[in-house]
Coordinates of C-alpha atoms in Angstrom, one line a residue:
Chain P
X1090 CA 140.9 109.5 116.1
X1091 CA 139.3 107.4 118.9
X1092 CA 139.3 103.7 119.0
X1093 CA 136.6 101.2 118.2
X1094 CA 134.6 100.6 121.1
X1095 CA 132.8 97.2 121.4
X1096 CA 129.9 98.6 123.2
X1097 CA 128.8 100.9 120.9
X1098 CA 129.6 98.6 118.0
X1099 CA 127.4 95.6 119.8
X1100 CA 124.6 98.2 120.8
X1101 CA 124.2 99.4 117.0
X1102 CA 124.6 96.1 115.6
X1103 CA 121.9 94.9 117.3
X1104 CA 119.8 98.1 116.8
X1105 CA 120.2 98.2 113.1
X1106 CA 118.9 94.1 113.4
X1107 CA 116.5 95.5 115.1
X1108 CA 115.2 98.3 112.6
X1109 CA 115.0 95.5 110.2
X1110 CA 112.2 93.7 112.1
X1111 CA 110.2 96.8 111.7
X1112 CA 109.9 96.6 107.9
X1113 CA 110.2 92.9 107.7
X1114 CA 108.1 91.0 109.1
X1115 CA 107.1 94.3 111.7
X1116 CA 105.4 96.5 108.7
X1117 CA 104.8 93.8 106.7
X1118 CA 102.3 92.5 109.2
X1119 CA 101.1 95.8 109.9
X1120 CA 100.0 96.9 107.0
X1121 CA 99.2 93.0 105.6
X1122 CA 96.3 92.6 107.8
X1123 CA 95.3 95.9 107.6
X1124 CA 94.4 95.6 104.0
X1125 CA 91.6 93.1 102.6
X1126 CA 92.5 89.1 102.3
X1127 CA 92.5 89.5 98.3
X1128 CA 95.7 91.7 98.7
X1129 CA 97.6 90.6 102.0
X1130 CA 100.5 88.8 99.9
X1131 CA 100.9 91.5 97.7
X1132 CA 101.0 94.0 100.6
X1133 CA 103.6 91.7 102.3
X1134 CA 105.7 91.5 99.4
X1135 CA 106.3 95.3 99.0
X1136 CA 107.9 95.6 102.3
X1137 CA 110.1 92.6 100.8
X1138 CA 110.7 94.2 97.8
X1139 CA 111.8 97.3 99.1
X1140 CA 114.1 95.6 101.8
X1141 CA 116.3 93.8 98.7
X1142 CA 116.3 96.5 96.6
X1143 CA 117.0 99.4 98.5
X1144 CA 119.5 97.5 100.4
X1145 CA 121.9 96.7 96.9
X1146 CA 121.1 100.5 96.0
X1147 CA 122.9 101.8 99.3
X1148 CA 125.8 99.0 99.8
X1149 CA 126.6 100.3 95.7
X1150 CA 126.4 103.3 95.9
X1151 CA 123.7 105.3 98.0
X1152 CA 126.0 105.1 100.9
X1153 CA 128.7 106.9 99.5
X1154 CA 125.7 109.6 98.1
X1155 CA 124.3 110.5 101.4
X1156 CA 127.7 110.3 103.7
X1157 CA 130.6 110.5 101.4
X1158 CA 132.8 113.2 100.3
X1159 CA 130.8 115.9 98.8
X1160 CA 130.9 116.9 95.0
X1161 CA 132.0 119.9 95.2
X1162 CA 133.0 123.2 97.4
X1163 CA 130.5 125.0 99.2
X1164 CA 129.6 125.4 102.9
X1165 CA 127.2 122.4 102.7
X1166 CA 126.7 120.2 100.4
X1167 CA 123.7 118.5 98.3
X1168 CA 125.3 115.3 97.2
X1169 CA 127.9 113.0 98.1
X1170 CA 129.8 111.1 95.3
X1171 CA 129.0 107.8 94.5
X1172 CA 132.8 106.9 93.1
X1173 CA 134.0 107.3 96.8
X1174 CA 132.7 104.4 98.6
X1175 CA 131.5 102.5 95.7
X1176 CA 130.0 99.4 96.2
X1177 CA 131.4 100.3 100.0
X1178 CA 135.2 100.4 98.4
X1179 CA 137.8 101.5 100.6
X1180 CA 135.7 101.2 104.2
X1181 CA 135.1 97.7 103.6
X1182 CA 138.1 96.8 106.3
X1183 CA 138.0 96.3 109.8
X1184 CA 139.9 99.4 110.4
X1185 CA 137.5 101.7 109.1
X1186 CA 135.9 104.0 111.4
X1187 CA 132.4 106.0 111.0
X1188 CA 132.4 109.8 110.2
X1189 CA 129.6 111.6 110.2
X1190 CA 130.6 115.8 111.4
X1191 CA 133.6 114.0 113.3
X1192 CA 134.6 110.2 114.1
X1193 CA 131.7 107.8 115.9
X1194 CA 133.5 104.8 117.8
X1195 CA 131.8 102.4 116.0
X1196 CA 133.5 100.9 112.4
X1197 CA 132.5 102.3 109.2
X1198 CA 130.3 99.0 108.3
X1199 CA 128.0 99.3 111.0
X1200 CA 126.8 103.0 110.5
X1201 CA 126.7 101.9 106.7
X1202 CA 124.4 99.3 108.3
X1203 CA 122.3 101.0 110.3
X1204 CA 121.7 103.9 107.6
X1205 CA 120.6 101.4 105.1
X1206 CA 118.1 99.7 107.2
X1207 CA 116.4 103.6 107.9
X1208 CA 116.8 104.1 103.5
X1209 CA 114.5 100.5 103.6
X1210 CA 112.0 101.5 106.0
X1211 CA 111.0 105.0 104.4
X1212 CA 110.4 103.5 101.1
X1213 CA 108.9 100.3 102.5
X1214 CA 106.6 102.3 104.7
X1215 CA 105.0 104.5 101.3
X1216 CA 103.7 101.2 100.0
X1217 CA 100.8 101.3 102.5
X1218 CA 99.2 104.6 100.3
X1219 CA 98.9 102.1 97.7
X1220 CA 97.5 98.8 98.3
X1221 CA 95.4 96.8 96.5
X1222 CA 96.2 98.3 93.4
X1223 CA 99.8 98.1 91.9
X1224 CA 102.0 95.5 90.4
X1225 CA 104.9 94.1 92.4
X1226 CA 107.7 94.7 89.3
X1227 CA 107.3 98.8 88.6
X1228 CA 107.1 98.9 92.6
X1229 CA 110.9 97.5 92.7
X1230 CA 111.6 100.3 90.3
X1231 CA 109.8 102.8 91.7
X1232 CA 112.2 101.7 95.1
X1233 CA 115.3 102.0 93.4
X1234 CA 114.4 105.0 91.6
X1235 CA 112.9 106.9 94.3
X1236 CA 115.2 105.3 97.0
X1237 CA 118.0 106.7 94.8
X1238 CA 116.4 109.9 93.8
X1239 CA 114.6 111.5 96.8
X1240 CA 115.5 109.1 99.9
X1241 CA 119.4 110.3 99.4
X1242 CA 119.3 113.7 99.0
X1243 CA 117.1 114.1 101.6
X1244 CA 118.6 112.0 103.8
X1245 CA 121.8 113.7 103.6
X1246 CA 120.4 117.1 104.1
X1247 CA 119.1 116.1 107.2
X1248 CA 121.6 113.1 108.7
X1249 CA 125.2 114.4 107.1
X1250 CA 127.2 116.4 109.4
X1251 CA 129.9 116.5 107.3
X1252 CA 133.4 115.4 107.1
X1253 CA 135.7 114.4 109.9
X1254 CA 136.1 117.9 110.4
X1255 CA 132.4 118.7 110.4
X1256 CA 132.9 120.9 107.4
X1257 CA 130.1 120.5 104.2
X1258 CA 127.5 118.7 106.2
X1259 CA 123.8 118.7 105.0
X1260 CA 121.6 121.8 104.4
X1261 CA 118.5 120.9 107.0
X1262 CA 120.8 119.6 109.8
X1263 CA 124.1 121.0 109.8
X1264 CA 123.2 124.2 108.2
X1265 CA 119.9 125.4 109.1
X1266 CA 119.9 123.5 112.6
X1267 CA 116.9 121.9 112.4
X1268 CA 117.0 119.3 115.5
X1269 CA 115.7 116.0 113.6
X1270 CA 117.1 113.1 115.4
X1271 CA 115.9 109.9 114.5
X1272 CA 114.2 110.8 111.0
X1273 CA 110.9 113.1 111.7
X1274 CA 111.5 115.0 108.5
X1275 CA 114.0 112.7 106.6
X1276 CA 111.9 109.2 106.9
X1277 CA 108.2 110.1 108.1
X1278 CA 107.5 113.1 106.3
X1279 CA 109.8 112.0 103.6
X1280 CA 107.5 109.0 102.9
X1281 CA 104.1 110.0 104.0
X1282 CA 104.6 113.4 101.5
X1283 CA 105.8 110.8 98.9
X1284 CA 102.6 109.0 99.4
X1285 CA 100.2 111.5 99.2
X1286 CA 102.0 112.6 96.1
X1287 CA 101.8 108.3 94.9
X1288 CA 98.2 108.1 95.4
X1289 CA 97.2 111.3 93.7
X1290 CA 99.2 110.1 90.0
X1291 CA 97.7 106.4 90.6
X1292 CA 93.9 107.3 91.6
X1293 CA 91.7 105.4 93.6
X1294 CA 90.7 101.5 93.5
X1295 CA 87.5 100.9 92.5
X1296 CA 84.8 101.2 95.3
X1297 CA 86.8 104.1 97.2
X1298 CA 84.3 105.6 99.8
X1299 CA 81.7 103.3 98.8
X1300 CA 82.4 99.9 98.9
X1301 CA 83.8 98.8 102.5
X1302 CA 87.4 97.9 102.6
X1303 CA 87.6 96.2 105.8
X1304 CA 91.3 95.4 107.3
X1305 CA 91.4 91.2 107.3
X1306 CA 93.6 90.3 109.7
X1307 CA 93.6 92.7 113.1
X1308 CA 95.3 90.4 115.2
X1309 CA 98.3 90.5 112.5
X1310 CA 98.2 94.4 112.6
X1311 CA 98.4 94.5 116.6
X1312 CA 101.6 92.0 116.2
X1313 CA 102.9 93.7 113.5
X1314 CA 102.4 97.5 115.2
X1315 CA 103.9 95.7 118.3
X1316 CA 106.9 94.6 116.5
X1317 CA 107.3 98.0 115.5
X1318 CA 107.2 99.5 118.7
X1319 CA 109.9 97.1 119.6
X1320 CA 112.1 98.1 116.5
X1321 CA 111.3 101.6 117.2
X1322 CA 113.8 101.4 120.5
X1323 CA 116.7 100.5 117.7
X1324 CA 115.8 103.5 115.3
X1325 CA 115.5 106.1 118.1
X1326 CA 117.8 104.9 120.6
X1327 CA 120.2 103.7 117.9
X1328 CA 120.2 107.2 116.3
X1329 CA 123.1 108.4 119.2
X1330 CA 125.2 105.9 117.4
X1331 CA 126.5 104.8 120.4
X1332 CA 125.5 102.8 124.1
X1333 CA 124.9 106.0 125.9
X1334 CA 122.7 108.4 128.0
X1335 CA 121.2 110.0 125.1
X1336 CA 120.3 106.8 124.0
X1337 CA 118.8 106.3 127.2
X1338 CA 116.8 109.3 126.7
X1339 CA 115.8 108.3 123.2
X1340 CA 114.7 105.0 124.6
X1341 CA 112.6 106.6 127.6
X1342 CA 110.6 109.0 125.8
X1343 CA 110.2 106.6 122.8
X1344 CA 108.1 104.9 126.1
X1345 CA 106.5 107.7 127.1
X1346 CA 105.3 109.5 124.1
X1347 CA 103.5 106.4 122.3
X1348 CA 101.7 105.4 125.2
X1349 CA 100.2 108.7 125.4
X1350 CA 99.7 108.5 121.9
X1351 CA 97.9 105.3 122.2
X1352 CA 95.7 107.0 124.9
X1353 CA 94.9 109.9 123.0
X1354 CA 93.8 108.1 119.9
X1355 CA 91.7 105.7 121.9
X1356 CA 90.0 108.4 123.7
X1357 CA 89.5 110.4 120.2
X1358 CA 87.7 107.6 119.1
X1359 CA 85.7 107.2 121.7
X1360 CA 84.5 110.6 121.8
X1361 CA 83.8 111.0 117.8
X1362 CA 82.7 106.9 117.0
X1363 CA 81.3 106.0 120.5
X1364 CA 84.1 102.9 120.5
X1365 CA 87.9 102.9 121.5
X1366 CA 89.4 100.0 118.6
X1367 CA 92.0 97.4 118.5
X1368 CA 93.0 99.5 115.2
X1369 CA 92.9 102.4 116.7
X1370 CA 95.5 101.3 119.4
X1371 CA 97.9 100.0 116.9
X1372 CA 97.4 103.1 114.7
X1373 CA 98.3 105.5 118.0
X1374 CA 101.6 103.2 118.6
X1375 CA 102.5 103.8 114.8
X1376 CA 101.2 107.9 115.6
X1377 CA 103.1 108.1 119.0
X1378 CA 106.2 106.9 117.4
X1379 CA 106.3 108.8 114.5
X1380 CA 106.0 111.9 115.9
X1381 CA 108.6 111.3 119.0
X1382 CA 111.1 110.2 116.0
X1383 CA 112.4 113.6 115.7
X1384 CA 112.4 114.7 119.3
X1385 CA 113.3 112.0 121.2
X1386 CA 116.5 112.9 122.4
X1387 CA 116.0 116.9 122.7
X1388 CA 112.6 116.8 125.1
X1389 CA 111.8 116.1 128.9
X1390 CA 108.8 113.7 130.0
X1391 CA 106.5 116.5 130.1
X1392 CA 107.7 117.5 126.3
X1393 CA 107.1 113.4 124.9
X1394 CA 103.6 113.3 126.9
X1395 CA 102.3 116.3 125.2
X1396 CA 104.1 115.4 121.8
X1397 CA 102.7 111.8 121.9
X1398 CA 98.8 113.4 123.1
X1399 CA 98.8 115.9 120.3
X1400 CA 99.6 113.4 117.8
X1401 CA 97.2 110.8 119.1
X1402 CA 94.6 113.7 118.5
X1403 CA 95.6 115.3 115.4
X1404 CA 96.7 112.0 113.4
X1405 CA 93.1 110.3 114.7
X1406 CA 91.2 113.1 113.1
X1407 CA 93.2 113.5 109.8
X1408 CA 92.7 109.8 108.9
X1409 CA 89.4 110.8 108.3
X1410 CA 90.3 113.9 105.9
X1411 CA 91.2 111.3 102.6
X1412 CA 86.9 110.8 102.8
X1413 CA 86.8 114.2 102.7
X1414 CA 89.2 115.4 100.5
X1415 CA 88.8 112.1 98.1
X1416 CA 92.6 110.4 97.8
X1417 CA 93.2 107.0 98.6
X1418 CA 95.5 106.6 100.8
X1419 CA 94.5 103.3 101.7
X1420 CA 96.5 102.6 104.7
X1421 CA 96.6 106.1 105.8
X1422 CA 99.9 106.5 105.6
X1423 CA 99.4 110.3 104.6
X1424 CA 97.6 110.7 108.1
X1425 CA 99.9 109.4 110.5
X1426 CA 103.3 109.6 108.9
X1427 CA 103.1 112.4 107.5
X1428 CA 100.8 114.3 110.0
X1429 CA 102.9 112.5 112.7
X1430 CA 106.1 113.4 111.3
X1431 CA 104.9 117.1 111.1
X1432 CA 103.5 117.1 114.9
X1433 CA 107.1 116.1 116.3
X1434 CA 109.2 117.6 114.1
X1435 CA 107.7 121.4 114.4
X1436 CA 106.5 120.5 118.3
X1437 CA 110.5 120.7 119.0
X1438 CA 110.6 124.3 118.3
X1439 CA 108.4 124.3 122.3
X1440 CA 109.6 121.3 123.9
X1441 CA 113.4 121.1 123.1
X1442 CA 114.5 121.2 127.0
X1443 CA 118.0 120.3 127.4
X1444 CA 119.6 123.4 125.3
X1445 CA 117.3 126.0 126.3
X1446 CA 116.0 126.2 122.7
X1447 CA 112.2 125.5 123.1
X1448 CA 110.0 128.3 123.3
X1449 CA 108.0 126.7 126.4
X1450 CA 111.7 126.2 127.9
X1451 CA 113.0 130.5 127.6
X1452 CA 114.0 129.8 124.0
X1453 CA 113.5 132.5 121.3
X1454 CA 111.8 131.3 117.6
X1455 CA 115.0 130.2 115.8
X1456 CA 114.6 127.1 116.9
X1457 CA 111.0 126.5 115.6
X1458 CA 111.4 128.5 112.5
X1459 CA 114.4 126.4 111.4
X1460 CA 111.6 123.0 112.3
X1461 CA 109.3 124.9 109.6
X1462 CA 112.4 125.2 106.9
X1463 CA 113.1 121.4 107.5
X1464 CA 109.8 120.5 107.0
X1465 CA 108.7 122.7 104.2
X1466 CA 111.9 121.5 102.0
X1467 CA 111.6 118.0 102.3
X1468 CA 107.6 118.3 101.3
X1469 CA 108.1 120.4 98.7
X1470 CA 111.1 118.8 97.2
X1471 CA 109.6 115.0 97.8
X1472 CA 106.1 115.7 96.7
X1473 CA 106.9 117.3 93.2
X1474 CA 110.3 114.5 93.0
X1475 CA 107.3 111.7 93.6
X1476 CA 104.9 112.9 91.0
X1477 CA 107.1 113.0 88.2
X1478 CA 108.8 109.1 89.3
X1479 CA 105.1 108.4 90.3
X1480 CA 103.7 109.5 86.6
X1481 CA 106.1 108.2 84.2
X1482 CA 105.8 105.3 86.2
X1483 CA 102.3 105.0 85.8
X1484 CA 102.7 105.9 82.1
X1485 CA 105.6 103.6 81.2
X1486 CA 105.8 100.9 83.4
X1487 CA 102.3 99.9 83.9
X1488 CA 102.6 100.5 87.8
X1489 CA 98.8 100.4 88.0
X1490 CA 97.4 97.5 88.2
X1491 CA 93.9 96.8 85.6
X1492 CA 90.9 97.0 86.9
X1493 CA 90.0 93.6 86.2
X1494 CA 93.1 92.3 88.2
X1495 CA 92.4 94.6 91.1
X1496 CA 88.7 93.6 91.4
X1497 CA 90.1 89.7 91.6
X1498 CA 92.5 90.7 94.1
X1499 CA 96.5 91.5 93.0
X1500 CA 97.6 88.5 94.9
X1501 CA 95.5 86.2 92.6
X1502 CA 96.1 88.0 89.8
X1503 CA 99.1 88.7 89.5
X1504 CA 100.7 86.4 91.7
X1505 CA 99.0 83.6 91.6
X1506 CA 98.5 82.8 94.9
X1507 CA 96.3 83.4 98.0
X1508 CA 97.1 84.9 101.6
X1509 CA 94.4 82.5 103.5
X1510 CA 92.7 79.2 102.7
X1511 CA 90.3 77.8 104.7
X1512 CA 89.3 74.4 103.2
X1513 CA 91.2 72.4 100.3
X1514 CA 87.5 71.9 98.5
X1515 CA 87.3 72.8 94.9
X1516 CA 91.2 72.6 94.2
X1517 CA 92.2 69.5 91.8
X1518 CA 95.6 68.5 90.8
X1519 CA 99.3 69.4 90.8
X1520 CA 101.2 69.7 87.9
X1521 CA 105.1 70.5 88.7
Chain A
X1154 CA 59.5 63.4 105.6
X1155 CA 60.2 67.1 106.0
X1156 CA 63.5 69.4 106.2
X1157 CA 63.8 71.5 108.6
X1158 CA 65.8 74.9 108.1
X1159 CA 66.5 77.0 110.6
X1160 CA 68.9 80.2 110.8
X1161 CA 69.9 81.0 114.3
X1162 CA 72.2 83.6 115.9
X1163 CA 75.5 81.7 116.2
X1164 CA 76.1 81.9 120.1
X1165 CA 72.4 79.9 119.8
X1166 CA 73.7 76.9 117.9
X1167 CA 74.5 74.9 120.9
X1168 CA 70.8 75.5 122.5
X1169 CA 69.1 74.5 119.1
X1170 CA 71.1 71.5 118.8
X1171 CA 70.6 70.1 122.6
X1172 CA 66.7 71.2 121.9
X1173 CA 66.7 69.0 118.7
X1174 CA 68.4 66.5 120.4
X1175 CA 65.7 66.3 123.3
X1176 CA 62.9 65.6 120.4
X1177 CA 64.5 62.3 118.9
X1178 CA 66.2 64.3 116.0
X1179 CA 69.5 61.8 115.3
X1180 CA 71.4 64.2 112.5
X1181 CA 71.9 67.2 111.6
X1182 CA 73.7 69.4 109.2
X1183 CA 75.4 72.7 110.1
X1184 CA 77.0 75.5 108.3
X1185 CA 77.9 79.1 108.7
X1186 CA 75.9 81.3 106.6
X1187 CA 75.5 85.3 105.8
X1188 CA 72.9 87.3 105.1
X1189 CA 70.7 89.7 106.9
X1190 CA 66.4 90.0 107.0
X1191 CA 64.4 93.2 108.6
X1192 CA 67.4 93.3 110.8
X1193 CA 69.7 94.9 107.8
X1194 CA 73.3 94.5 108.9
X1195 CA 75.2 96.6 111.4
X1196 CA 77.5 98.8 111.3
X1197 CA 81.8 98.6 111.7
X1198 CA 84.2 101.6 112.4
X1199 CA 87.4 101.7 111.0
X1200 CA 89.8 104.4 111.8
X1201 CA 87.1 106.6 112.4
X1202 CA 85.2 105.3 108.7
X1203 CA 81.8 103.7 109.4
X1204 CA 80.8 100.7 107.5
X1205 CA 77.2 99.4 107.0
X1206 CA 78.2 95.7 106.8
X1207 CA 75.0 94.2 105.3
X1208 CA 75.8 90.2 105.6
X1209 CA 75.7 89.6 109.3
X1210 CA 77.0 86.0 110.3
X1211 CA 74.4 83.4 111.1
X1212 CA 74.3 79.7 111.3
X1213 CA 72.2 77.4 109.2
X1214 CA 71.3 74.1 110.8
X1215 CA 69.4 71.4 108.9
X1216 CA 67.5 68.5 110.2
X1217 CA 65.8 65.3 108.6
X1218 CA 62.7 64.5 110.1
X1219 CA 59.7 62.7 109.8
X1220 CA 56.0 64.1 109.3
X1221 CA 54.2 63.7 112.3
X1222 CA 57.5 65.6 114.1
X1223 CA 57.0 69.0 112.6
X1224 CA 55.4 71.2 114.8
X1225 CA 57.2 69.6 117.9
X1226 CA 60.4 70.0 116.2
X1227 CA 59.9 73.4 114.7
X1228 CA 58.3 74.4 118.6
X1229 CA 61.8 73.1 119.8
X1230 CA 64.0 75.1 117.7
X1231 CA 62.1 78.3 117.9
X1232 CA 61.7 78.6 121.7
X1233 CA 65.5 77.9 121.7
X1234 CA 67.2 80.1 119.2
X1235 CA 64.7 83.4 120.8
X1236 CA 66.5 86.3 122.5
X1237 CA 63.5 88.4 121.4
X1238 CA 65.8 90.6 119.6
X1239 CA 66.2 91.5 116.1
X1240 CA 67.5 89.5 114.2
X1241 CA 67.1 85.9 115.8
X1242 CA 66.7 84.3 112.1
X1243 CA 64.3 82.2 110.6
X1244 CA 62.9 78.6 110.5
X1245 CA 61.2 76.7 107.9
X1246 CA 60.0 73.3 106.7
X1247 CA 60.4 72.0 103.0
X1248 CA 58.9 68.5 102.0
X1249 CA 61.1 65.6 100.9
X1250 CA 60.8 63.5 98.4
X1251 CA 63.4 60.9 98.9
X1252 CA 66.3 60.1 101.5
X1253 CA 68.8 57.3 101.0
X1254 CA 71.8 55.8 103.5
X1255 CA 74.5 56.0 102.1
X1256 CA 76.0 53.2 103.5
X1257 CA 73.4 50.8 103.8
X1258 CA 71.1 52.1 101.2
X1259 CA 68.2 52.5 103.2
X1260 CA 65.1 54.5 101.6
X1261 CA 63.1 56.6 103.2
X1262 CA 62.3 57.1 106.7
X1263 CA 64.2 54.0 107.4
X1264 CA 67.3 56.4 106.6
X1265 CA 66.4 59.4 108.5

């Protein structure tokens, strides 16, 4: 068993910190201004919500579910048990070191850490398919429920390497070999499948594809996608779980690939709209990050240029497909998470250069065919998983908000209070 | 005594202002204002979704002044809110039939 090494504890201390600024105030801001003024606080507060509430679901016991003991014998294993480290038991002492396929050098607590923060920002990032339109107490359930549901099992499958002895990790990693570093299949796919899924049981808001829906606030999305850049070098760099040159390489190409992105998106726009947008630049960051997720520590500068270009293109163009296709995924969290997520995690199957596994670098196609089994599970198992939370949600809980109440604006409605106010005329009294 | 209305393009605020200025006009009130005329709106694109965005942001600018002012005024304002492009606004005159000080009381022209 190796010691406890105080760089690699510092380094993922303050990259787990720094995942948390993505969802809050990162995404928040993101996706805040990016939906209209009558719904900004609302928005906000679903990052929020799912920051509290998926953070007391893993410290009780979704920890323990996605990197404890297994239930069971088998060569790999679907579930961890929750009795193990409940409510963080037994590793809740200074002694305690992190296993995960064999022992990191960093104590228990701070991969319990920086795990939770990636469980928050998948289900915080869904809430973008959905603004405008719900109400804030069924979306702390539907985080619990799905957080607890679909995040876990999923996440093991593709995070859990097993025990100290690497024996009964998770089906997508361990056992297929699907190369998914940072979270391409487990957190971007995970939640943009979930999403689509979300969307389709709630409907549209009134006006879709009719009615303009113009963002509010772009100067708070450019912050907000800046802040998530900024994050971003915690999640991907943080994923080596420890101060080292693959984290270096994580931290390069999450450079390289999202300025491409950016590029791409800009140009796309240019080319199809005649005008290269503020939104568009903070939508290719969000694009360009996604997709290197996955790949950031398996491919070469050449590999993250054309993994960022490709998803600048593709996730610029299927934005547009929701129009088309006639789901409301109001943030478009469908076309670059999901889309995103799909580019990087499947574009490894080429570009995986430093194991000779990438077709474009004299691999064979294992490599890429077990990409395609990590990515068809988790959408098949999320999207039906999120339809059934989704609909009995929506049928039991009142998830949707009325129209009524959506046509004021949730934030009025339901909250009673507004995101912006430009001039105290018309207001009268206090009563405490 | 006549009002004077006038919606301009809002980069031409300043220029109708000094201009109204330059003819003896004292006061003035000014407010931001939306709407659109032959022009019709214009058009927004987000994430690749094009938006006709009818109400296009104008400024309104109203003026107190007295009969015998009108067509010098109205001259004033016109010449200095034109690009010659559409949608450069509108200006027009409504009669008044009282105006009052507030501070001093003063009726009438006295309190224009």
């Amino acid at each position: 068993m190796p010691e406890i090494n105080a760089g690699d504890t510092a380094f993922i201390m303050i990259a787990t910190a720094m995942v948390l600024l993505m969802t809050v105030p990162g995404l928040a801001m993101f996706y805040g201004g990016m939906v209209r003024a009558k719904s900004t606080l609302n928005m906000i507060m679903m990052s929020f919500g799912a920051m509290v509430v998926v953070s007391l679901v893993w410290v009780t016991y979704g920890y323990s579910v996605t990197f404890g003991p297994a239930i069971g014998s088998g060569d790999w294993s679907l579930l961890g048990n929750p009795a193990t480290y409940w409510g963080l038991g037994s590793i809740m002492n200074p002694e305690s070191m992190a296993i995960n396929g064999g022992y990191y050098p960093i104590p228990a607590l701070s991969f319990v850490a920086f795990q939770g923060v990636f469980a928050v920002i998948t289900v915080a990032l869904i809430s973008g398919a959905i603004a405008d339109r719900v109400r804030f107490g069924p979306w702390l359930l539907f985080a619990a429920i799905w957080g607890t549901v679909v995040y876990l099992p999923v996440s093991r499958a593709v995070f859990y390497f097993g025990d100290e002895n690497g024996e009964q990790g998770g089906f997508i990693g361990a056992t297929l070999g699907a190369i998914d570093f940072a979270g391409g299949t487990a957190v971007h796919i995970n939640s943009g499948i979930a999403a689509l899924a979300l969307v389709i049981v709630l409907g549209k808001r009134v006006g879709f594809g009719k009615t303009p829906m113009r963002p509010s606030n772009l100067p708070l999305v450019m912050i907000g996608a800046g802040l998530l850049w900024f994050g971003w070098f915690g999640f991907n760099a943080g994923s080596a779980l420890g101060a080292n040159g693959v984290a270096a390489i994580a931290f390069i190409n999450t450079i390289t690939a999202t300025s491409a992105a950016v590029l791409a998106w800009l140009l796309t726009e240019k080319i199809r709209d005649g005008h290269a947008t503020s939104l568009g630049a903070a939508s290719g960051v969000v694009a360009g990050l996604v997709a290197i997720t996955p790949a950031c520590a398996s491919v070469d500068t050449w590999g993250a240029i054309a993994i960022g270009l490709i998803a600048g293109v593709l996730c610029a163009l299927a934005v547009g497909l929701k129009y088309r296709f006639g789901y409301d995924d109001s943030l478009d969290v469908v076309g670059v998470h999901l889309v995103g997520g799909i580019v990087g995690t499947i574009l490894i199957g080429f570009f995986e250069a430093f194991n000779g596994a990438g077709i474009f670098y004299g691999g064979d196609a294992s490599q890429l065919i077990a990409q395609i089994q990590g990515v068809a599970i988790v959408m098949v198992y999320t999207f039906v998983m999120t339809l059934i939370i989704g609909g009995l949600l929506v049928k039991f809980a009142g998830f949707r908000a009325s129209n009524e109440q959506e046509l004021q604006g949730v934030d009025l409605a339901l909250q009673a209070e507004s995101a912006y106010d430009f001039s105290d005329a018309g207001s009268k009294g206090v009563s405490a | 005594m006549k009002l004077v209305v006038a919606i301009v393009k809002p980069f031409k605020v300043d220029d109708v202002k000094t201009a109204l200025q330059a003819n003896g006009v004292a006061g003035m009130t000014v407010s931001d204002a939306a709407g659109f005329g032959r022009q019709g709106g214009h058009t927004e694109v987000y994430r690749g979704a094009e938006y006709t965005v009818d109400l296009v942001p104008k400024v309104r600018i109203e003026a107190l002044i007295e009969d015998g002012d009108v067509a010098k005024v109205v001259d004033a304002v016109v010449a200095a809110a034109q690009t010659g492009k559409i949608g450069d606004g509108k200006v027009w005159v409504i009669p008044v039939d009282e105006v009052v000080r507030v501070r001093t009381g003063e009726r009438g022209a006295e309190a224009i």
